PDB file of C-alpha atoms in Angstrom:
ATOM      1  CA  UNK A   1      18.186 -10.382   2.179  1.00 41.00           C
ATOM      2  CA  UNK A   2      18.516  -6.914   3.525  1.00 60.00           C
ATOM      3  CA  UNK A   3      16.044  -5.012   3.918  1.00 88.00           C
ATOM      4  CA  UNK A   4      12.556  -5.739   4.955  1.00 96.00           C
ATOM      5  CA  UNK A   5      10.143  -6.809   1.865  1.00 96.00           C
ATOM      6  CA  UNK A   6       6.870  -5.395   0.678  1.00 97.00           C
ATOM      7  CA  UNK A   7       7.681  -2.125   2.486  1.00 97.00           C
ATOM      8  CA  UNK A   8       6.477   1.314   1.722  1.00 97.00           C
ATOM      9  CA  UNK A   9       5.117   4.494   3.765  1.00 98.00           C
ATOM     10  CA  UNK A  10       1.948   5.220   4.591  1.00 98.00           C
ATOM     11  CA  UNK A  11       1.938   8.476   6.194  1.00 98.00           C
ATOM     12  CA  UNK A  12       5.477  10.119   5.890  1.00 98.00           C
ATOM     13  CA  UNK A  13       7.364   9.993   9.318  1.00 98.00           C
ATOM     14  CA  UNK A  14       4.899   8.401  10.862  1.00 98.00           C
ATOM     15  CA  UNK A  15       3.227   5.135   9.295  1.00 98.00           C
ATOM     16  CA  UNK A  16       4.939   2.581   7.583  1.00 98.00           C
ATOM     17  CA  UNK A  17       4.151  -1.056   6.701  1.00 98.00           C
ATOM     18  CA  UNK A  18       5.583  -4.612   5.864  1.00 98.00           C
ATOM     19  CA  UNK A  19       6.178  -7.788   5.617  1.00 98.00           C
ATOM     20  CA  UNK A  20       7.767  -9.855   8.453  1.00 98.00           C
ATOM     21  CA  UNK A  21      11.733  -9.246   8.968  1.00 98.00           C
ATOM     22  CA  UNK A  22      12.150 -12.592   6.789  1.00 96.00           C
ATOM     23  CA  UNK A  23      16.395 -12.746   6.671  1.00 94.00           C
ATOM     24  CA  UNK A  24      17.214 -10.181   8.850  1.00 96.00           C
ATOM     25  CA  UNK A  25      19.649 -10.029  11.608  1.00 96.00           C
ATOM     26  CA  UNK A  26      20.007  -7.197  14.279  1.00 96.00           C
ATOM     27  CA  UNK A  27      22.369  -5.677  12.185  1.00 96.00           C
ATOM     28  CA  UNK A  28      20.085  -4.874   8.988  1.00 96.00           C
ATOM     29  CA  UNK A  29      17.310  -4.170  11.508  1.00 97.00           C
ATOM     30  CA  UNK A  30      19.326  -1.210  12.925  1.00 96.00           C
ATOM     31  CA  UNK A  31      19.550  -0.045   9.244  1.00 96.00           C
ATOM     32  CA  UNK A  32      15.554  -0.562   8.520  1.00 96.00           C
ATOM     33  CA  UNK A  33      15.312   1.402  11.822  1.00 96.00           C
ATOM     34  CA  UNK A  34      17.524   4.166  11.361  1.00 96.00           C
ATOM     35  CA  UNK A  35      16.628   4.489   8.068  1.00 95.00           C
ATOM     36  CA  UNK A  36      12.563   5.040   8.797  1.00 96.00           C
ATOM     37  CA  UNK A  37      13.362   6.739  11.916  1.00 97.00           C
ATOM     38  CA  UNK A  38      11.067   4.102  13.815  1.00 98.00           C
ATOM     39  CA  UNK A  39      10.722   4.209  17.382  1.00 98.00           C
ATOM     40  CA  UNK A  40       7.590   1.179  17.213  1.00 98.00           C
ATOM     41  CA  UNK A  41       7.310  -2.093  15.650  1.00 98.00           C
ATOM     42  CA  UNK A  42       3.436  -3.120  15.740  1.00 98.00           C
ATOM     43  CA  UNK A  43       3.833  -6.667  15.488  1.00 98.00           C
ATOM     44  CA  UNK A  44       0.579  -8.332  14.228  1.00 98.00           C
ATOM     45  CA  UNK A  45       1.831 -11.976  13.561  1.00 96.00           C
ATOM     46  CA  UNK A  46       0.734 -15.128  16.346  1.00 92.00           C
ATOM     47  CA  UNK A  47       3.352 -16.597  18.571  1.00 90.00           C
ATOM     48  CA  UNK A  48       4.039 -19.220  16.068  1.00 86.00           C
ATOM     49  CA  UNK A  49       4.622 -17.053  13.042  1.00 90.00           C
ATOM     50  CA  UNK A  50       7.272 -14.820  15.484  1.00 94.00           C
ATOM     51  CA  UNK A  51       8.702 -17.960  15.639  1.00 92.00           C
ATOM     52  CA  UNK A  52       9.283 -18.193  12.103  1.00 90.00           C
ATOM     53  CA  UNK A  53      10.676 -14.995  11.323  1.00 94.00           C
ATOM     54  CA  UNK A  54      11.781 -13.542  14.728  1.00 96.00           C
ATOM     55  CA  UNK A  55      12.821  -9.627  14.766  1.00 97.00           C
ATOM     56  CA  UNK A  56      16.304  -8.930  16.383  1.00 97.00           C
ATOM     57  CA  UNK A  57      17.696  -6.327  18.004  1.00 96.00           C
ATOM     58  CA  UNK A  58      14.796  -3.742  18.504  1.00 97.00           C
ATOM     59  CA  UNK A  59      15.610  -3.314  22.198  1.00 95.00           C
ATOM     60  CA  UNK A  60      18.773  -2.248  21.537  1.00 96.00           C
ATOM     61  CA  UNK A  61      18.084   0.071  18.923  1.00 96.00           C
ATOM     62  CA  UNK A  62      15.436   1.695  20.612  1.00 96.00           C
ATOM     63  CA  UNK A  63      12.347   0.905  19.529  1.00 98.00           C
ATOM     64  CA  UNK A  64       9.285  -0.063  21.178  1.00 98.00           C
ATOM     65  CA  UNK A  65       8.021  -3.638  20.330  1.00 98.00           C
ATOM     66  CA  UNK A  66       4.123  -3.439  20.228  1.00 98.00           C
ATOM     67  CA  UNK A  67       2.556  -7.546  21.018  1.00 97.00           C
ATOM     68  CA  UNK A  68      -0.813  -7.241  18.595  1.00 98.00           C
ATOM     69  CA  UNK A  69      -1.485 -10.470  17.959  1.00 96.00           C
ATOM     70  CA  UNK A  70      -3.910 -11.224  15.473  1.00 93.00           C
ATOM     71  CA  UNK A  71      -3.265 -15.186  14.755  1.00 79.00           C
ATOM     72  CA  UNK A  72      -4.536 -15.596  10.994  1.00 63.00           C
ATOM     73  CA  UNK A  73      -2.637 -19.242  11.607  1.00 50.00           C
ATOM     74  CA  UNK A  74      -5.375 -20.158  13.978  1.00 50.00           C
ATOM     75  CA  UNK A  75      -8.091 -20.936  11.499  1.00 53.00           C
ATOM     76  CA  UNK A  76      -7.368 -22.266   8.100  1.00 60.00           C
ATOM     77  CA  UNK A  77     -10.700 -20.884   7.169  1.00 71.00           C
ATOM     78  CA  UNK A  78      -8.732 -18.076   5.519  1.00 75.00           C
ATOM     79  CA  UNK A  79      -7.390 -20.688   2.701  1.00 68.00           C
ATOM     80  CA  UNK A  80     -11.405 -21.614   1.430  1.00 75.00           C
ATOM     81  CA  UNK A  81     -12.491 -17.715   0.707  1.00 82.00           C
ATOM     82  CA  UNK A  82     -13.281 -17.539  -3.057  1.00 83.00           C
ATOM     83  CA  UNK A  83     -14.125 -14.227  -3.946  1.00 92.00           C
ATOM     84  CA  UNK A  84     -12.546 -10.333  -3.025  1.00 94.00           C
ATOM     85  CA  UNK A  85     -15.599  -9.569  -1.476  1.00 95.00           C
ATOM     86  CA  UNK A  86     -14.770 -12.849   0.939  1.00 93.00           C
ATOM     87  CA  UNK A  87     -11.874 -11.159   1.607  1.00 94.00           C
ATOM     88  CA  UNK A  88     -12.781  -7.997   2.272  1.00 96.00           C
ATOM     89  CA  UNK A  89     -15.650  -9.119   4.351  1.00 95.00           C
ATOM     90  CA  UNK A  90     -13.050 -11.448   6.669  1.00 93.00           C
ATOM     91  CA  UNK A  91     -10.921  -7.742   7.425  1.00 95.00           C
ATOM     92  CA  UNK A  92     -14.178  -6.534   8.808  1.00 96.00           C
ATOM     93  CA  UNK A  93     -14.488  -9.697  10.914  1.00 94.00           C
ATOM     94  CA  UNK A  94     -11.197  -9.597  12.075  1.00 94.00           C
ATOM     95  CA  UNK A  95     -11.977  -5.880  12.652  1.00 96.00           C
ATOM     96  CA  UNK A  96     -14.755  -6.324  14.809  1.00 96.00           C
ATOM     97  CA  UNK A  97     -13.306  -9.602  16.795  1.00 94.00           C
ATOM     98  CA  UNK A  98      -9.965  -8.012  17.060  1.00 96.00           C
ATOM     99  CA  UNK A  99     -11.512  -4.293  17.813  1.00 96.00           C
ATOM    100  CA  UNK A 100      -9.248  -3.995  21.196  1.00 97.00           C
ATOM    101  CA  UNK A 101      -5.687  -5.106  19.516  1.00 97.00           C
ATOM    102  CA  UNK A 102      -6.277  -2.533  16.806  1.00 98.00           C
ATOM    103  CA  UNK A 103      -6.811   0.436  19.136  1.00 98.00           C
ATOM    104  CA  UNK A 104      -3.306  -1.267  20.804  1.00 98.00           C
ATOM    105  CA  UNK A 105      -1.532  -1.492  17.868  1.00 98.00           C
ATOM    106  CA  UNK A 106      -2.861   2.465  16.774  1.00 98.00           C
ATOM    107  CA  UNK A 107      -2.002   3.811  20.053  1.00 98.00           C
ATOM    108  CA  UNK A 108       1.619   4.952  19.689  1.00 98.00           C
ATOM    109  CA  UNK A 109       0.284   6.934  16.580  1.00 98.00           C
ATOM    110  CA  UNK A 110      -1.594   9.357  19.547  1.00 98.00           C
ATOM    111  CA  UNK A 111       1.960  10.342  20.673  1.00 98.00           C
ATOM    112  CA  UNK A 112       3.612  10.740  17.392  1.00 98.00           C
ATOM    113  CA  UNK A 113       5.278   7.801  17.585  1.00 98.00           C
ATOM    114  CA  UNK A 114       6.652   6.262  14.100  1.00 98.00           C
ATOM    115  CA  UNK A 115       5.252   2.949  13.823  1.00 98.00           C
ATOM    116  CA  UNK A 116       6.113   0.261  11.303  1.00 98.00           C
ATOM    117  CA  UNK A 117       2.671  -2.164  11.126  1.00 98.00           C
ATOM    118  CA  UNK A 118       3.530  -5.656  10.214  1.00 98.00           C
ATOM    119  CA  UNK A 119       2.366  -9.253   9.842  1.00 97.00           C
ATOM    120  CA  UNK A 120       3.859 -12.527   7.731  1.00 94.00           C
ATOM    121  CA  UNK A 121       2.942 -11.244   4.075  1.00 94.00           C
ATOM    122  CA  UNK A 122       2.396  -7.282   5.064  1.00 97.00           C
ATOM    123  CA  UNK A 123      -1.280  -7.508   3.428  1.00 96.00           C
ATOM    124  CA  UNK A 124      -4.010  -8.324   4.843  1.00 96.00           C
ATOM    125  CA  UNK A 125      -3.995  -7.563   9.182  1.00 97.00           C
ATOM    126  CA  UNK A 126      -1.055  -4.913   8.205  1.00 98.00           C
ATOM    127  CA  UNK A 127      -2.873  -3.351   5.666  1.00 98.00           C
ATOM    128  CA  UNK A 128      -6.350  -3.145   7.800  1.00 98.00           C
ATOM    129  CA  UNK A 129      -4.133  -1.101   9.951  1.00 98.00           C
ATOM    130  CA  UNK A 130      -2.354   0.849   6.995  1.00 98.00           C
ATOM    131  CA  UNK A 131      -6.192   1.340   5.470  1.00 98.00           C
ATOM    132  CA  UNK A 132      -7.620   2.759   8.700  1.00 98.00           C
ATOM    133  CA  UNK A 133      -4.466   4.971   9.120  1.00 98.00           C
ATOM    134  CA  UNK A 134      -5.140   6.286   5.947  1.00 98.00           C
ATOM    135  CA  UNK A 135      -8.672   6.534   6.032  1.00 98.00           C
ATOM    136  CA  UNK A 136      -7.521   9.294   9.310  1.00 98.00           C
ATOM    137  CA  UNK A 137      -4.948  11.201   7.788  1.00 98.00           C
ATOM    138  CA  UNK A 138      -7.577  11.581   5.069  1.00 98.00           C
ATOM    139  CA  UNK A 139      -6.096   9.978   2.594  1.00 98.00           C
ATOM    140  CA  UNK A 140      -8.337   9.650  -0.670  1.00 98.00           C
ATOM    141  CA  UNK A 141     -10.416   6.208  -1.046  1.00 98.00           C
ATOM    142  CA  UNK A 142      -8.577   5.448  -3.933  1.00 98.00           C
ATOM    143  CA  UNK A 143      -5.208   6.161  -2.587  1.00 98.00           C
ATOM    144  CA  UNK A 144      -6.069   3.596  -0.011  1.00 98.00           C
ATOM    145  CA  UNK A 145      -6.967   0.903  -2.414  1.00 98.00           C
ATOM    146  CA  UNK A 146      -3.649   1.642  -4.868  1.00 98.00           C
ATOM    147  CA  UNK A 147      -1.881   1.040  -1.280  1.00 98.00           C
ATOM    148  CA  UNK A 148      -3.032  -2.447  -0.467  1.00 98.00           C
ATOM    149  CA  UNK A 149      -2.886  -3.504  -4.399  1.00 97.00           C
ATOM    150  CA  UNK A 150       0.571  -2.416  -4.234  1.00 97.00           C
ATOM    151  CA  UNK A 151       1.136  -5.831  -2.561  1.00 94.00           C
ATOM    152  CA  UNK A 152       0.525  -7.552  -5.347  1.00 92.00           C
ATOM    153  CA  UNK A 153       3.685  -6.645  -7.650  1.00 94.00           C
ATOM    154  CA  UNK A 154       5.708  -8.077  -4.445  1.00 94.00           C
ATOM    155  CA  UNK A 155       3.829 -11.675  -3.992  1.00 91.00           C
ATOM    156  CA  UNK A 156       6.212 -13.436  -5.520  1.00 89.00           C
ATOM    157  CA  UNK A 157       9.384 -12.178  -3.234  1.00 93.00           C
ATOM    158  CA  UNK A 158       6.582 -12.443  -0.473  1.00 92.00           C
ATOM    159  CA  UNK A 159       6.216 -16.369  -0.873  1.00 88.00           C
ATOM    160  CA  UNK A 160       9.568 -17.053  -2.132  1.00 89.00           C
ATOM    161  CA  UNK A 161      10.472 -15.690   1.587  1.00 93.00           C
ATOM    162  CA  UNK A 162       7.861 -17.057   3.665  1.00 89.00           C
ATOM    163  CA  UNK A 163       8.252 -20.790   1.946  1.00 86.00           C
ATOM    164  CA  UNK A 164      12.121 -20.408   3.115  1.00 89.00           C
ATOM    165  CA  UNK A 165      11.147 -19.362   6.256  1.00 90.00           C
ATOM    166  CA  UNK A 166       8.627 -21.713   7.002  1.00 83.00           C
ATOM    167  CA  UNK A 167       9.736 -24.712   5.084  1.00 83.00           C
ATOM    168  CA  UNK A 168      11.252 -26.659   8.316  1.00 78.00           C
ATOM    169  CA  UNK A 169       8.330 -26.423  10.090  1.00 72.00           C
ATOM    170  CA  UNK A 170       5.676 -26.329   8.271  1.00 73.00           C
ATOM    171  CA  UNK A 171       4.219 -29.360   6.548  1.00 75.00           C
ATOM    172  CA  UNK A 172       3.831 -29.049   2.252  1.00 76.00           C
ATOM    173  CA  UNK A 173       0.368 -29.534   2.239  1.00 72.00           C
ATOM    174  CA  UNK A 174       0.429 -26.415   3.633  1.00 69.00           C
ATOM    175  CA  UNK A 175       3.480 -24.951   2.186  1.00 72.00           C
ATOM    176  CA  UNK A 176       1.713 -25.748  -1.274  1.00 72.00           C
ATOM    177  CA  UNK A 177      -0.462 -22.491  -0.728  1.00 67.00           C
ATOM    178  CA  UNK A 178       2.297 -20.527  -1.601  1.00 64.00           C
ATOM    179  CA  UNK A 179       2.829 -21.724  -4.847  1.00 66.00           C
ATOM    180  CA  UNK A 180       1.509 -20.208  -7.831  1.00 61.00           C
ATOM    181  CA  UNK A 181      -0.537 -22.762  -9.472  1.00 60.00           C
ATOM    182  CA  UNK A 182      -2.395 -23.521  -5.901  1.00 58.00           C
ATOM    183  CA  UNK A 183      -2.732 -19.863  -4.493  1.00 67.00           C
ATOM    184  CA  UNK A 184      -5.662 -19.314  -2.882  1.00 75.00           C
ATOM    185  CA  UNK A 185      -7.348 -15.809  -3.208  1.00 83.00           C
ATOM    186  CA  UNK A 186      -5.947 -14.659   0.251  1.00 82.00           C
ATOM    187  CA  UNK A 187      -2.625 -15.043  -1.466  1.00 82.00           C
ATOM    188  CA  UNK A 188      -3.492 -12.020  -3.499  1.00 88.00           C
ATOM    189  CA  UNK A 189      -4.142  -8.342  -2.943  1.00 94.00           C
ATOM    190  CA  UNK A 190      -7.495  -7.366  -5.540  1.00 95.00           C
ATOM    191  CA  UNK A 191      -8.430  -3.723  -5.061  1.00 98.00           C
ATOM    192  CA  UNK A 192     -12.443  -5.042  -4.521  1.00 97.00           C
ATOM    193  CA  UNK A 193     -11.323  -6.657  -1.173  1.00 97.00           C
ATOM    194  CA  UNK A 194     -10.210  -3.446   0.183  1.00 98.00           C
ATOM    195  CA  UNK A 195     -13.014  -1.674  -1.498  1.00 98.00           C
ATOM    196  CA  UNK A 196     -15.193  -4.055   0.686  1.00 98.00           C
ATOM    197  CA  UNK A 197     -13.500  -3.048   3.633  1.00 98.00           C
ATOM    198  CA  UNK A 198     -13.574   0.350   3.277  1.00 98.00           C
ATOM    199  CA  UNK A 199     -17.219   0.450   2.851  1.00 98.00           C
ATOM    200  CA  UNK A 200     -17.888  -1.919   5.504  1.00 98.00           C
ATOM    201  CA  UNK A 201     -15.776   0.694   8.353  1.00 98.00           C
ATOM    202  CA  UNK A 202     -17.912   2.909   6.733  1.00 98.00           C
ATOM    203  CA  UNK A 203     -21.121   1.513   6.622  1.00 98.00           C
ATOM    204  CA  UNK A 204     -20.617  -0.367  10.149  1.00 97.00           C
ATOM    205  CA  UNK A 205     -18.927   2.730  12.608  1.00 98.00           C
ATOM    206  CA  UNK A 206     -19.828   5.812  10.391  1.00 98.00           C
ATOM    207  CA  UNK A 207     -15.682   5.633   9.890  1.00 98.00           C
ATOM    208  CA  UNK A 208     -12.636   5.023  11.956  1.00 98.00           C
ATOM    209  CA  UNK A 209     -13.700   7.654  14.300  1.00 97.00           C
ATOM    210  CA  UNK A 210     -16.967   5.666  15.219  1.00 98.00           C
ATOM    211  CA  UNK A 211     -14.810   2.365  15.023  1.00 98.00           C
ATOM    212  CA  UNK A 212     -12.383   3.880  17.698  1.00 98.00           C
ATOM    213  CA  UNK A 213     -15.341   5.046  19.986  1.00 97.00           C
ATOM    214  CA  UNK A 214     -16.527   1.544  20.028  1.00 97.00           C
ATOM    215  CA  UNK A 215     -13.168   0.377  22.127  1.00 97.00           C
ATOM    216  CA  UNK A 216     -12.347   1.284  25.180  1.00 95.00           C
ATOM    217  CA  UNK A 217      -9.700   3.741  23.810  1.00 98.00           C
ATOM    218  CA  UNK A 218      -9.389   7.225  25.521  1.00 97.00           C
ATOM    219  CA  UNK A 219     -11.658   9.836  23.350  1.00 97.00           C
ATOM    220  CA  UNK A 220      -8.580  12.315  24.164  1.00 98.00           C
ATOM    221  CA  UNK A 221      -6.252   9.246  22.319  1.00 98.00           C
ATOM    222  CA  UNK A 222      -8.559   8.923  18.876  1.00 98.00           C
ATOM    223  CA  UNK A 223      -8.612  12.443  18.813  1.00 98.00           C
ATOM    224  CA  UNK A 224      -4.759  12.580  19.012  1.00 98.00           C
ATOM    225  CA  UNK A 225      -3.912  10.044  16.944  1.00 98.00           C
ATOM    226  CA  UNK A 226      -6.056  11.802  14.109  1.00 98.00           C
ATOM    227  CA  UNK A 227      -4.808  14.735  14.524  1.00 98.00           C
ATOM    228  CA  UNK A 228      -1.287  13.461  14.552  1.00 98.00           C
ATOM    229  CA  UNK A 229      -1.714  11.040  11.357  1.00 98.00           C
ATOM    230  CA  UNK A 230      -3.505  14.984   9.568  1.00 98.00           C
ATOM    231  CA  UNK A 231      -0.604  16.679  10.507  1.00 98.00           C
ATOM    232  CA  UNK A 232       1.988  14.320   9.110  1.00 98.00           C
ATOM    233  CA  UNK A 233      -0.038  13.933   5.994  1.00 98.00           C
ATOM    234  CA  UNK A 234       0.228  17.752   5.344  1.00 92.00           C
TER     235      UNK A 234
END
């Protein structure tokens, strides 16, 4: 493995997502990096999934390393949710709990900073943070939902990496999520979850402007990271 997995641009030369570096050594990760032209790595994974699937060799090439934990490992909850709209509706929680490590993990964005977002699978805290990205450039709803569905098409090299990855440390019971037969619905990427979401930063903040307002984030900082994500987006 070479190259990071269930990766794609957001926002051209400026917004990029994945999944975590599963494989890679400092060597590839110079080529990810000098290939995107990153200069920040948002890294939205707990201490225990870093662990897993550590990233190597950002200092030296460069790049900022952005700490925005969101620990989705915490609570197993995650594993029961039945429906899209569950899923959808647990982004918005995380949205609101998290509200302060969002506006961290947007903030190189206000200097024009390219930023790769990333967690373990690239889906669900990464794309909040790809959705609300796109939701400021002004990217169309529907473009924003084709994004996150996107994921689906690369579950399969998604799991196959995280069970290799996590497979010494993690016990099966566990490790039995991944598999096909037993996948629970977080395991997947249906456009109605990020419809939900979508609605909900709506409905909730009036949009990501109103969202941004509600942190303790610099009006001055919103504004530029808007403006910056418009610009890139032509």
């Amino acid at each position: 493995m070479s190259e990071l997995i269930n990766s794609r641009v957001v926002v051209p030369g400026l917004v990029y997502r994945s999944a975590a570096p599963y494989g890679l050594g400092a060597a590839a990760v110079h080529e990810v990096v000098d290939a995107l032209g990153l200069r920040a790595v948002a890294d939205l994974r707990g201490q225990r999934e870093r662990v897993l699937a550590p990233w190597a060799g950002l200092e030296e090439a460069g790049v900022e390393y952005v700490d925005v934990a969101m620990d989705a490992s915490a609570d197993g909850s995650a594993l029961a949710l039945q429906t899209a709209e569950d899923l959808g509706q647990l982004y918005l929680e995380w949205l609101d709990l998290k509200r302060e490590t969002v506006a961290r993990a947007l903030s190189p964005l206000a200097e024009g900073t390219p930023t790769l977002f990333q967690c373990a699978a690239g889906k669900d805290r990464t794309g909040m943070l790809a959705a609300l990205a796109g939701m400021l450039a002004g990217h169309s709803r529907e473009r924003i939902i084709a994004d996150y569905a996107l994921t689906g098409q690369n579950m399969q090299q998604v799991k196959a990496a995280m069970f290799e990855a996590y497979q010494p440390l993690v016990s099966e019971a566990q490790l039995a999520h991944l598999a096909e037969a037993n996948a629970p619905i977080i395991m997947s990427a249906p456009e109605d979850a990020m419809a939900v979401f979508i609605d909900g930063v709506e409905g909730e903040y009036g949009g990501v402007g109103g969202f941004l307002n509600s942190t303790r984030m610099h009006p001055a900082k919103a504004f530029a990271i808007r403006e910056n994500l418009e610009r890139a987006a032509g």
